Short mmCIF file of the C-alpha atoms (twelve columns), coordinates in Angstrom:
data_MODEL
# 
_entry.id   MODEL 
# 
loop_
_atom_site.group_PDB 
_atom_site.id 
_atom_site.type_symbol 
_atom_site.label_atom_id 
_atom_site.label_alt_id 
_atom_site.label_comp_id 
_atom_site.label_asym_id 
_atom_site.label_seq_id 
_atom_site.Cartn_x 
_atom_site.Cartn_y 
_atom_site.Cartn_z 
_atom_site.pdbx_PDB_model_num 
ATOM 1  C CA . MET A 1  70.238 64.235 130.069 1 
ATOM 2  C CA . THR A 2  68.081 66.652 131.323 1 
ATOM 3  C CA . PRO A 3  67.570 66.002 135.563 1 
ATOM 4  C CA . MET A 4  63.691 64.682 136.120 1 
ATOM 5  C CA . ASP A 5  62.712 67.702 137.766 1 
ATOM 6  C CA . GLU A 6  63.111 69.545 134.585 1 
ATOM 7  C CA . ILE A 7  61.054 66.943 132.553 1 
ATOM 8  C CA . PRO A 8  57.090 67.774 131.724 1 
ATOM 9  C CA . ASN A 9  54.229 65.387 132.923 1 
ATOM 10 C CA . ALA A 10 57.151 62.604 134.421 1 
ATOM 11 C CA . ALA A 11 56.273 60.625 137.670 1 
ATOM 12 C CA . LEU A 12 58.050 62.210 140.873 1 
ATOM 13 C CA . GLY A 13 60.319 59.725 142.747 1 
ATOM 14 C CA . LYS A 14 60.118 57.322 140.094 1 
ATOM 15 C CA . PRO A 15 63.337 56.372 138.064 1 
ATOM 16 C CA . LEU A 16 62.479 56.774 133.675 1 
ATOM 17 C CA . SER A 17 63.846 54.668 130.913 1 
ATOM 18 C CA . ASP A 18 65.898 56.540 128.799 1 
ATOM 19 C CA . ALA A 19 62.967 55.615 126.364 1 
ATOM 20 C CA . ALA A 20 60.650 57.180 128.558 1 
ATOM 21 C CA . ARG A 21 62.704 59.961 128.810 1 
ATOM 22 C CA . ARG A 22 63.048 61.091 124.678 1 
ATOM 23 C CA . ALA A 23 59.597 60.577 124.553 1 
ATOM 24 C CA . LEU A 24 58.357 62.484 127.152 1 
ATOM 25 C CA . GLU A 25 61.320 65.037 125.732 1 
ATOM 26 C CA . GLU A 26 60.425 64.606 122.461 1 
ATOM 27 C CA . ALA A 27 56.072 64.936 123.247 1 
ATOM 28 C CA . GLU A 28 56.505 68.443 124.694 1 
ATOM 29 C CA . ALA A 29 58.736 69.619 121.879 1 
ATOM 30 C CA . ARG A 30 56.051 68.672 119.441 1 
ATOM 31 C CA . ARG A 31 53.669 70.657 122.303 1 
ATOM 32 C CA . GLN A 32 55.483 73.856 121.902 1 
ATOM 33 C CA . ALA A 33 56.033 73.379 117.869 1 
ATOM 34 C CA . ALA A 34 52.579 72.483 118.162 1 
ATOM 35 C CA . GLU A 35 51.448 76.568 120.032 1 
ATOM 36 C CA . ALA A 36 54.057 78.334 118.015 1 
ATOM 37 C CA . ALA A 37 52.641 77.364 115.026 1 
ATOM 38 C CA . ALA A 38 48.743 77.748 116.149 1 
ATOM 39 C CA . ARG A 39 46.886 79.317 113.092 1 
ATOM 40 C CA . ALA A 40 46.132 83.246 113.522 1 
ATOM 41 C CA . PRO A 41 42.189 84.175 114.185 1 
ATOM 42 C CA . GLU A 42 40.842 84.867 110.822 1 
ATOM 43 C CA . GLU A 43 40.163 88.356 109.711 1 
ATOM 44 C CA . GLY A 44 36.585 89.229 108.718 1 
ATOM 45 C CA . GLY A 45 35.057 85.485 109.337 1 
ATOM 46 C CA . PRO A 46 32.224 85.041 111.438 1 
ATOM 47 C CA . ARG A 47 31.514 86.252 114.956 1 
ATOM 48 C CA . GLY A 48 31.108 83.578 117.131 1 
ATOM 49 C CA . PRO A 49 31.529 79.296 117.009 1 
ATOM 50 C CA . GLU A 50 32.662 78.312 113.538 1 
ATOM 51 C CA . PRO A 51 28.905 78.566 111.236 1 
ATOM 52 C CA . THR A 52 29.654 74.703 110.107 1 
ATOM 53 C CA . ARG A 53 31.176 73.201 113.237 1 
ATOM 54 C CA . PHE A 54 28.064 70.222 112.608 1 
ATOM 55 C CA . GLY A 55 27.829 69.754 109.481 1 
ATOM 56 C CA . ASP A 56 25.540 71.928 108.713 1 
ATOM 57 C CA . TRP A 57 25.293 75.634 107.793 1 
ATOM 58 C CA . GLU A 58 24.335 78.219 110.414 1 
ATOM 59 C CA . ARG A 59 22.929 81.367 110.397 1 
ATOM 60 C CA . LYS A 60 21.164 82.928 113.011 1 
ATOM 61 C CA . GLY A 61 19.802 79.781 114.547 1 
ATOM 62 C CA . ILE A 62 18.733 78.610 111.544 1 
ATOM 63 C CA . ALA A 63 20.344 75.858 109.779 1 
ATOM 64 C CA . VAL A 64 20.885 74.768 106.533 1 
ATOM 65 C CA . ASP A 65 21.820 71.007 104.900 1 
ATOM 66 C CA . PHE A 66 23.692 71.584 101.739 1 
# 
């Protein structure tokens, strides 16, 4: 088992059940895996925010609804 000091997001001084300890450890492992699997930035894509972020295509401030 891991000491409470090494478990991220664990309450200090509060005892944890084995299930709670496993859940916190699994959640941290998922967070680290998600960070490692983060996609690389798109090459040749639009500059600035995603143009389809509101469900419409936006170009130079003009939204076009398909």
